[in-house]
JSON list of C-alpha atoms and ligand atoms in Angstrom, two decimals:
[
{"chain": "A", "resi": 1, "resn": "MET", "atom": "CA", "xyz": [0.00, 0.00, 0.00]},
{"chain": "A", "resi": 2, "resn": "ALA", "atom": "CA", "xyz": [1.22, 3.45, -0.84]},
{"chain": "A", "resi": 3, "resn": "ILE", "atom": "CA", "xyz": [0.06, 7.04, -0.73]},
{"chain": "A", "resi": 4, "resn": "GLU", "atom": "CA", "xyz": [-1.24, 7.94, -4.19]},
{"chain": "A", "resi": 5, "resn": "ARG", "atom": "CA", "xyz": [-2.90, 10.86, -5.91]},
{"chain": "A", "resi": 6, "resn": "THR", "atom": "CA", "xyz": [-5.81, 10.61, -8.32]},
{"chain": "A", "resi": 7, "resn": "LEU", "atom": "CA", "xyz": [-7.80, 13.03, -10.43]},
{"chain": "A", "resi": 8, "resn": "SER", "atom": "CA", "xyz": [-11.47, 13.48, -9.59]},
{"chain": "A", "resi": 9, "resn": "ILE", "atom": "CA", "xyz": [-14.10, 15.54, -11.41]},
{"chain": "A", "resi": 10, "resn": "ILE", "atom": "CA", "xyz": [-17.47, 16.47, -9.94]},
{"chain": "A", "resi": 11, "resn": "LYS", "atom": "CA", "xyz": [-19.54, 16.47, -13.13]},
{"chain": "A", "resi": 12, "resn": "PRO", "atom": "CA", "xyz": [-22.16, 18.99, -14.34]},
{"chain": "A", "resi": 13, "resn": "ASP", "atom": "CA", "xyz": [-25.20, 17.01, -13.16]},
{"chain": "A", "resi": 14, "resn": "ALA", "atom": "CA", "xyz": [-23.83, 17.26, -9.60]},
{"chain": "A", "resi": 15, "resn": "THR", "atom": "CA", "xyz": [-22.55, 20.85, -9.63]},
{"chain": "A", "resi": 16, "resn": "LYS", "atom": "CA", "xyz": [-25.92, 21.94, -11.05]},
{"chain": "A", "resi": 17, "resn": "ARG", "atom": "CA", "xyz": [-27.75, 20.28, -8.14]},
{"chain": "A", "resi": 18, "resn": "ASN", "atom": "CA", "xyz": [-25.39, 21.91, -5.58]},
{"chain": "A", "resi": 19, "resn": "LEU", "atom": "CA", "xyz": [-23.92, 18.56, -4.47]},
{"chain": "A", "resi": 20, "resn": "THR", "atom": "CA", "xyz": [-20.22, 19.52, -4.30]},
{"chain": "A", "resi": 21, "resn": "GLY", "atom": "CA", "xyz": [-20.13, 19.55, -0.50]},
{"chain": "A", "resi": 22, "resn": "LYS", "atom": "CA", "xyz": [-22.02, 16.27, -0.10]},
{"chain": "A", "resi": 23, "resn": "ILE", "atom": "CA", "xyz": [-19.70, 14.54, -2.58]},
{"chain": "A", "resi": 24, "resn": "ASN", "atom": "CA", "xyz": [-16.59, 16.00, -0.95]},
{"chain": "A", "resi": 25, "resn": "ALA", "atom": "CA", "xyz": [-17.83, 14.68, 2.39]},
{"chain": "A", "resi": 26, "resn": "LYS", "atom": "CA", "xyz": [-17.90, 11.16, 0.89]},
{"chain": "A", "resi": 27, "resn": "PHE", "atom": "CA", "xyz": [-14.25, 11.49, -0.16]},
{"chain": "A", "resi": 28, "resn": "GLU", "atom": "CA", "xyz": [-13.18, 12.79, 3.23]},
{"chain": "A", "resi": 29, "resn": "GLU", "atom": "CA", "xyz": [-15.12, 10.10, 5.11]},
{"chain": "A", "resi": 30, "resn": "ALA", "atom": "CA", "xyz": [-13.24, 7.54, 2.98]},
{"chain": "A", "resi": 31, "resn": "GLY", "atom": "CA", "xyz": [-9.88, 8.95, 4.09]},
{"chain": "A", "resi": 32, "resn": "LEU", "atom": "CA", "xyz": [-9.17, 10.82, 0.85]},
{"chain": "A", "resi": 33, "resn": "ARG", "atom": "CA", "xyz": [-7.72, 14.33, 1.24]},
{"chain": "A", "resi": 34, "resn": "ILE", "atom": "CA", "xyz": [-8.58, 17.05, -1.29]},
{"chain": "A", "resi": 35, "resn": "VAL", "atom": "CA", "xyz": [-5.11, 18.47, -1.96]},
{"chain": "A", "resi": 36, "resn": "ALA", "atom": "CA", "xyz": [-6.15, 20.65, -4.94]},
{"chain": "A", "resi": 37, "resn": "GLN", "atom": "CA", "xyz": [-9.53, 21.81, -6.19]},
{"chain": "A", "resi": 38, "resn": "LYS", "atom": "CA", "xyz": [-10.99, 24.31, -8.64]},
{"chain": "A", "resi": 39, "resn": "ARG", "atom": "CA", "xyz": [-14.31, 25.03, -10.33]},
{"chain": "A", "resi": 40, "resn": "ILE", "atom": "CA", "xyz": [-14.00, 25.51, -14.09]},
{"chain": "A", "resi": 41, "resn": "HIS", "atom": "CA", "xyz": [-16.27, 25.56, -17.13]},
{"chain": "A", "resi": 42, "resn": "LEU", "atom": "CA", "xyz": [-14.65, 23.37, -19.80]},
{"chain": "A", "resi": 43, "resn": "THR", "atom": "CA", "xyz": [-15.07, 23.91, -23.52]},
{"chain": "A", "resi": 44, "resn": "LYS", "atom": "CA", "xyz": [-16.23, 20.97, -25.62]},
{"chain": "A", "resi": 45, "resn": "ALA", "atom": "CA", "xyz": [-12.76, 20.82, -27.20]},
{"chain": "A", "resi": 46, "resn": "GLN", "atom": "CA", "xyz": [-11.08, 20.63, -23.77]},
{"chain": "A", "resi": 47, "resn": "VAL", "atom": "CA", "xyz": [-13.40, 17.78, -22.78]},
{"chain": "A", "resi": 48, "resn": "GLY", "atom": "CA", "xyz": [-12.71, 16.07, -26.11]},
{"chain": "A", "resi": 49, "resn": "THR", "atom": "CA", "xyz": [-8.99, 16.02, -25.39]},
{"chain": "A", "resi": 50, "resn": "PHE", "atom": "CA", "xyz": [-9.51, 14.78, -21.85]},
{"chain": "A", "resi": 51, "resn": "TYR", "atom": "CA", "xyz": [-11.79, 11.92, -22.98]},
{"chain": "A", "resi": 52, "resn": "ALA", "atom": "CA", "xyz": [-9.87, 11.16, -26.23]},
{"chain": "A", "resi": 53, "resn": "VAL", "atom": "CA", "xyz": [-9.57, 7.51, -25.16]},
{"chain": "A", "resi": 54, "resn": "HIS", "atom": "CA", "xyz": [-13.34, 7.21, -25.71]},
{"chain": "A", "resi": 55, "resn": "LYS", "atom": "CA", "xyz": [-13.49, 8.92, -29.11]},
{"chain": "A", "resi": 56, "resn": "GLU", "atom": "CA", "xyz": [-14.63, 5.81, -30.99]},
{"chain": "A", "resi": 57, "resn": "ARG", "atom": "CA", "xyz": [-17.41, 5.05, -28.48]},
{"chain": "A", "resi": 58, "resn": "PRO", "atom": "CA", "xyz": [-21.00, 5.85, -29.54]},
{"chain": "A", "resi": 59, "resn": "PHE", "atom": "CA", "xyz": [-21.57, 8.11, -26.51]},
{"chain": "A", "resi": 60, "resn": "TYR", "atom": "CA", "xyz": [-18.45, 10.29, -27.08]},
{"chain": "A", "resi": 61, "resn": "ASP", "atom": "CA", "xyz": [-20.23, 13.34, -28.54]},
{"chain": "A", "resi": 62, "resn": "GLU", "atom": "CA", "xyz": [-22.98, 13.21, -25.91]},
{"chain": "A", "resi": 63, "resn": "LEU", "atom": "CA", "xyz": [-20.32, 12.89, -23.18]},
{"chain": "A", "resi": 64, "resn": "CYS", "atom": "CA", "xyz": [-18.40, 15.93, -24.48]},
{"chain": "A", "resi": 65, "resn": "GLU", "atom": "CA", "xyz": [-21.60, 18.03, -24.72]},
{"chain": "A", "resi": 66, "resn": "PHE", "atom": "CA", "xyz": [-22.60, 17.05, -21.20]},
{"chain": "A", "resi": 67, "resn": "MET", "atom": "CA", "xyz": [-19.21, 17.75, -19.61]},
{"chain": "A", "resi": 68, "resn": "ALA", "atom": "CA", "xyz": [-19.14, 21.21, -21.24]},
{"chain": "A", "resi": 69, "resn": "SER", "atom": "CA", "xyz": [-22.76, 22.03, -20.36]},
{"chain": "A", "resi": 70, "resn": "GLU", "atom": "CA", "xyz": [-22.18, 23.44, -16.86]},
{"chain": "A", "resi": 71, "resn": "PRO", "atom": "CA", "xyz": [-19.20, 24.05, -14.56]},
{"chain": "A", "resi": 72, "resn": "VAL", "atom": "CA", "xyz": [-17.29, 21.12, -13.09]},
{"chain": "A", "resi": 73, "resn": "VAL", "atom": "CA", "xyz": [-15.07, 20.85, -10.01]},
{"chain": "A", "resi": 74, "resn": "VAL", "atom": "CA", "xyz": [-11.70, 19.27, -10.77]},
{"chain": "A", "resi": 75, "resn": "GLN", "atom": "CA", "xyz": [-9.73, 18.02, -7.81]},
{"chain": "A", "resi": 76, "resn": "VAL", "atom": "CA", "xyz": [-6.77, 15.94, -6.74]},
{"chain": "A", "resi": 77, "resn": "LEU", "atom": "CA", "xyz": [-7.45, 13.37, -4.02]},
{"chain": "A", "resi": 78, "resn": "GLU", "atom": "CA", "xyz": [-4.60, 11.95, -1.97]},
{"chain": "A", "resi": 79, "resn": "GLY", "atom": "CA", "xyz": [-4.49, 8.93, 0.31]},
{"chain": "A", "resi": 80, "resn": "GLU", "atom": "CA", "xyz": [-3.64, 5.28, 0.80]},
{"chain": "A", "resi": 81, "resn": "SER", "atom": "CA", "xyz": [-4.31, 3.52, -2.55]},
{"chain": "A", "resi": 82, "resn": "ALA", "atom": "CA", "xyz": [-6.20, 6.64, -3.60]},
{"chain": "A", "resi": 83, "resn": "ILE", "atom": "CA", "xyz": [-6.86, 5.51, -7.17]},
{"chain": "A", "resi": 84, "resn": "THR", "atom": "CA", "xyz": [-8.64, 2.29, -6.17]},
{"chain": "A", "resi": 85, "resn": "ARG", "atom": "CA", "xyz": [-10.16, 3.79, -3.05]},
{"chain": "A", "resi": 86, "resn": "ASN", "atom": "CA", "xyz": [-11.74, 6.59, -5.06]},
{"chain": "A", "resi": 87, "resn": "ARG", "atom": "CA", "xyz": [-13.16, 4.12, -7.60]},
{"chain": "A", "resi": 88, "resn": "GLU", "atom": "CA", "xyz": [-14.75, 2.25, -4.68]},
{"chain": "A", "resi": 89, "resn": "VAL", "atom": "CA", "xyz": [-16.28, 5.42, -3.25]},
{"chain": "A", "resi": 90, "resn": "MET", "atom": "CA", "xyz": [-17.55, 6.44, -6.72]},
{"chain": "A", "resi": 91, "resn": "GLY", "atom": "CA", "xyz": [-19.33, 3.13, -7.44]},
{"chain": "A", "resi": 92, "resn": "ALA", "atom": "CA", "xyz": [-19.99, 1.48, -10.80]},
{"chain": "A", "resi": 93, "resn": "THR", "atom": "CA", "xyz": [-20.31, 3.60, -13.97]},
{"chain": "A", "resi": 94, "resn": "ASN", "atom": "CA", "xyz": [-24.02, 2.74, -14.28]},
{"chain": "A", "resi": 95, "resn": "PRO", "atom": "CA", "xyz": [-25.75, 3.89, -11.08]},
{"chain": "A", "resi": 96, "resn": "SER", "atom": "CA", "xyz": [-28.14, 0.93, -11.25]},
{"chain": "A", "resi": 97, "resn": "ASP", "atom": "CA", "xyz": [-25.09, -1.33, -10.72]},
{"chain": "A", "resi": 98, "resn": "ALA", "atom": "CA", "xyz": [-23.46, 0.88, -8.06]},
{"chain": "A", "resi": 99, "resn": "ALA", "atom": "CA", "xyz": [-23.16, -0.47, -4.51]},
{"chain": "A", "resi": 100, "resn": "GLU", "atom": "CA", "xyz": [-25.21, 1.09, -1.74]},
{"chain": "A", "resi": 101, "resn": "GLY", "atom": "CA", "xyz": [-23.61, 4.12, -0.14]},
{"chain": "A", "resi": 102, "resn": "THR", "atom": "CA", "xyz": [-21.44, 4.96, -3.15]},
{"chain": "A", "resi": 103, "resn": "ILE", "atom": "CA", "xyz": [-21.57, 8.43, -4.73]},
{"chain": "A", "resi": 104, "resn": "ARG", "atom": "CA", "xyz": [-23.11, 7.13, -7.95]},
{"chain": "A", "resi": 105, "resn": "ALA", "atom": "CA", "xyz": [-25.72, 5.04, -6.11]},
{"chain": "A", "resi": 106, "resn": "GLU", "atom": "CA", "xyz": [-26.78, 8.09, -4.10]},
{"chain": "A", "resi": 107, "resn": "PHE", "atom": "CA", "xyz": [-26.45, 10.91, -6.60]},
{"chain": "A", "resi": 108, "resn": "ALA", "atom": "CA", "xyz": [-26.03, 9.81, -10.25]},
{"chain": "A", "resi": 109, "resn": "GLU", "atom": "CA", "xyz": [-28.91, 10.39, -12.65]},
{"chain": "A", "resi": 110, "resn": "SER", "atom": "CA", "xyz": [-27.94, 7.95, -15.43]},
{"chain": "A", "resi": 111, "resn": "VAL", "atom": "CA", "xyz": [-24.99, 6.02, -16.90]},
{"chain": "A", "resi": 112, "resn": "GLY", "atom": "CA", "xyz": [-23.90, 9.20, -18.70]},
{"chain": "A", "resi": 113, "resn": "GLU", "atom": "CA", "xyz": [-24.78, 11.80, -16.05]},
{"chain": "A", "resi": 114, "resn": "ASN", "atom": "CA", "xyz": [-23.11, 9.93, -13.23]},
{"chain": "A", "resi": 115, "resn": "SER", "atom": "CA", "xyz": [-21.83, 12.75, -10.99]},
{"chain": "A", "resi": 116, "resn": "VAL", "atom": "CA", "xyz": [-18.11, 11.93, -10.80]},
{"chain": "A", "resi": 117, "resn": "HIS", "atom": "CA", "xyz": [-15.02, 10.98, -12.79]},
{"chain": "A", "resi": 118, "resn": "GLY", "atom": "CA", "xyz": [-12.04, 9.20, -11.26]},
{"chain": "A", "resi": 119, "resn": "SER", "atom": "CA", "xyz": [-8.73, 8.12, -12.81]},
{"chain": "A", "resi": 120, "resn": "ASP", "atom": "CA", "xyz": [-8.47, 4.35, -13.36]},
{"chain": "A", "resi": 121, "resn": "ALA", "atom": "CA", "xyz": [-4.70, 3.66, -13.05]},
{"chain": "A", "resi": 122, "resn": "PRO", "atom": "CA", "xyz": [-1.41, 5.29, -11.96]},
{"chain": "A", "resi": 123, "resn": "ASP", "atom": "CA", "xyz": [-0.40, 6.37, -15.48]},
{"chain": "A", "resi": 124, "resn": "THR", "atom": "CA", "xyz": [-3.77, 7.92, -16.31]},
{"chain": "A", "resi": 125, "resn": "ALA", "atom": "CA", "xyz": [-3.91, 9.58, -12.87]},
{"chain": "A", "resi": 126, "resn": "ALA", "atom": "CA", "xyz": [-0.56, 11.29, -13.50]},
{"chain": "A", "resi": 127, "resn": "GLU", "atom": "CA", "xyz": [-1.62, 12.41, -17.01]},
{"chain": "A", "resi": 128, "resn": "GLU", "atom": "CA", "xyz": [-5.02, 13.65, -15.88]},
{"chain": "A", "resi": 129, "resn": "ILE", "atom": "CA", "xyz": [-3.63, 15.57, -12.89]},
{"chain": "A", "resi": 130, "resn": "ALA", "atom": "CA", "xyz": [-1.10, 17.27, -15.19]},
{"chain": "A", "resi": 131, "resn": "TYR", "atom": "CA", "xyz": [-3.89, 18.19, -17.64]},
{"chain": "A", "resi": 132, "resn": "PHE", "atom": "CA", "xyz": [-5.61, 20.35, -15.01]},
{"chain": "A", "resi": 133, "resn": "PHE", "atom": "CA", "xyz": [-3.04, 21.34, -12.37]},
{"chain": "A", "resi": 134, "resn": "ALA", "atom": "CA", "xyz": [0.46, 22.77, -12.14]},
{"chain": "A", "resi": 135, "resn": "GLY", "atom": "CA", "xyz": [2.68, 21.19, -9.50]},
{"chain": "A", "resi": 136, "resn": "LEU", "atom": "CA", "xyz": [2.53, 24.29, -7.29]},
{"chain": "A", "resi": 137, "resn": "GLU", "atom": "CA", "xyz": [-1.27, 23.96, -7.04]},
{"chain": "A", "resi": 138, "resn": "LEU", "atom": "CA", "xyz": [-1.04, 20.59, -5.25]},
{"chain": "A", "resi": 139, "resn": "VAL", "atom": "CA", "xyz": [-0.87, 21.29, -1.56]},
{"chain": "A", "resi": 140, "resn": "GLY", "atom": "CA", "xyz": [-0.66, 18.07, 0.42]},
{"chain": "B", "resi": 201, "resn": "ADP", "atom": "P1", "xyz": [-15.96, 5.51, -15.63]},
{"chain": "B", "resi": 201, "resn": "ADP", "atom": "O1", "xyz": [-16.31, 6.99, -15.56]},
{"chain": "B", "resi": 201, "resn": "ADP", "atom": "O2", "xyz": [-16.69, 4.70, -14.59]},
{"chain": "B", "resi": 201, "resn": "ADP", "atom": "O3", "xyz": [-14.46, 5.26, -15.63]},
{"chain": "B", "resi": 201, "resn": "ADP", "atom": "P2", "xyz": [-15.90, 4.95, -18.51]},
{"chain": "B", "resi": 201, "resn": "ADP", "atom": "O4", "xyz": [-14.46, 5.35, -18.47]},
{"chain": "B", "resi": 201, "resn": "ADP", "atom": "O5", "xyz": [-16.25, 3.63, -19.13]},
{"chain": "B", "resi": 201, "resn": "ADP", "atom": "O6", "xyz": [-16.54, 4.96, -17.03]},
{"chain": "B", "resi": 201, "resn": "ADP", "atom": "O7", "xyz": [-16.75, 6.04, -19.29]},
{"chain": "B", "resi": 201, "resn": "ADP", "atom": "C1", "xyz": [-16.47, 7.42, -19.13]},
{"chain": "B", "resi": 201, "resn": "ADP", "atom": "C2", "xyz": [-17.78, 8.15, -18.99]},
{"chain": "B", "resi": 201, "resn": "ADP", "atom": "O8", "xyz": [-18.53, 8.05, -20.21]},
{"chain": "B", "resi": 201, "resn": "ADP", "atom": "C3", "xyz": [-18.73, 7.61, -17.92]},
{"chain": "B", "resi": 201, "resn": "ADP", "atom": "O9", "xyz": [-18.42, 8.02, -16.60]},
{"chain": "B", "resi": 201, "resn": "ADP", "atom": "C4", "xyz": [-20.06, 8.17, -18.40]},
{"chain": "B", "resi": 201, "resn": "ADP", "atom": "O10", "xyz": [-20.20, 9.56, -18.07]},
{"chain": "B", "resi": 201, "resn": "ADP", "atom": "C5", "xyz": [-19.91, 8.04, -19.92]},
{"chain": "B", "resi": 201, "resn": "ADP", "atom": "N1", "xyz": [-20.48, 6.75, -20.39]},
{"chain": "B", "resi": 201, "resn": "ADP", "atom": "C6", "xyz": [-19.95, 5.52, -20.23]},
{"chain": "B", "resi": 201, "resn": "ADP", "atom": "N2", "xyz": [-20.73, 4.57, -20.76]},
{"chain": "B", "resi": 201, "resn": "ADP", "atom": "C7", "xyz": [-21.82, 5.24, -21.28]},
{"chain": "B", "resi": 201, "resn": "ADP", "atom": "C8", "xyz": [-23.00, 4.84, -21.98]},
{"chain": "B", "resi": 201, "resn": "ADP", "atom": "N3", "xyz": [-23.24, 3.55, -22.23]},
{"chain": "B", "resi": 201, "resn": "ADP", "atom": "N4", "xyz": [-23.87, 5.80, -22.36]},
{"chain": "B", "resi": 201, "resn": "ADP", "atom": "C9", "xyz": [-23.64, 7.11, -22.10]},
{"chain": "B", "resi": 201, "resn": "ADP", "atom": "N5", "xyz": [-22.53, 7.56, -21.46]},
{"chain": "B", "resi": 201, "resn": "ADP", "atom": "C10", "xyz": [-21.64, 6.65, -21.04]},
{"chain": "B", "resi": 202, "resn": "MG", "atom": "MG1", "xyz": [-13.02, 5.79, -17.03]}
]
């Protein structure tokens, strides 16, 4: 086990419903520390670059439109096995499959509008953190 950092995004469906604080409480209760955080309104092109790995998927355009529709909160979470821990706290992509007590089970509206993003591996976490934050913005 090691201390890791992961990128989290509170998505437009959640910022719109004023759920930032409730979602942050879930992270903190799980032992994840928010070591950087900012609210931004992404352009569709910025989302497209971030989600480039999904560009062949049928939902790509819808995903980019959604993520650019309202502000998001991008954040870096730090803690023991933070990448896996955060995925556990988030719950499954489709809220109907998400375990009880997870963010997506409690707050997500659909498989697309599912309240949070979390990096899935150490290499993607490092890339995604660097996409949004300069080193000096990470205050552990
Ligand atoms: P996760 O966010 O759990 O890592 P993926 O990386 O597979 O899930 O997908 C990225 C995002 O694309 C999802 O969080 C969701 O917003 C959207 N998405 C995934 N699958 C679908 C789908 N079948 N229909 C619409 N949107 C989807
Ligand atoms: Mg993913």
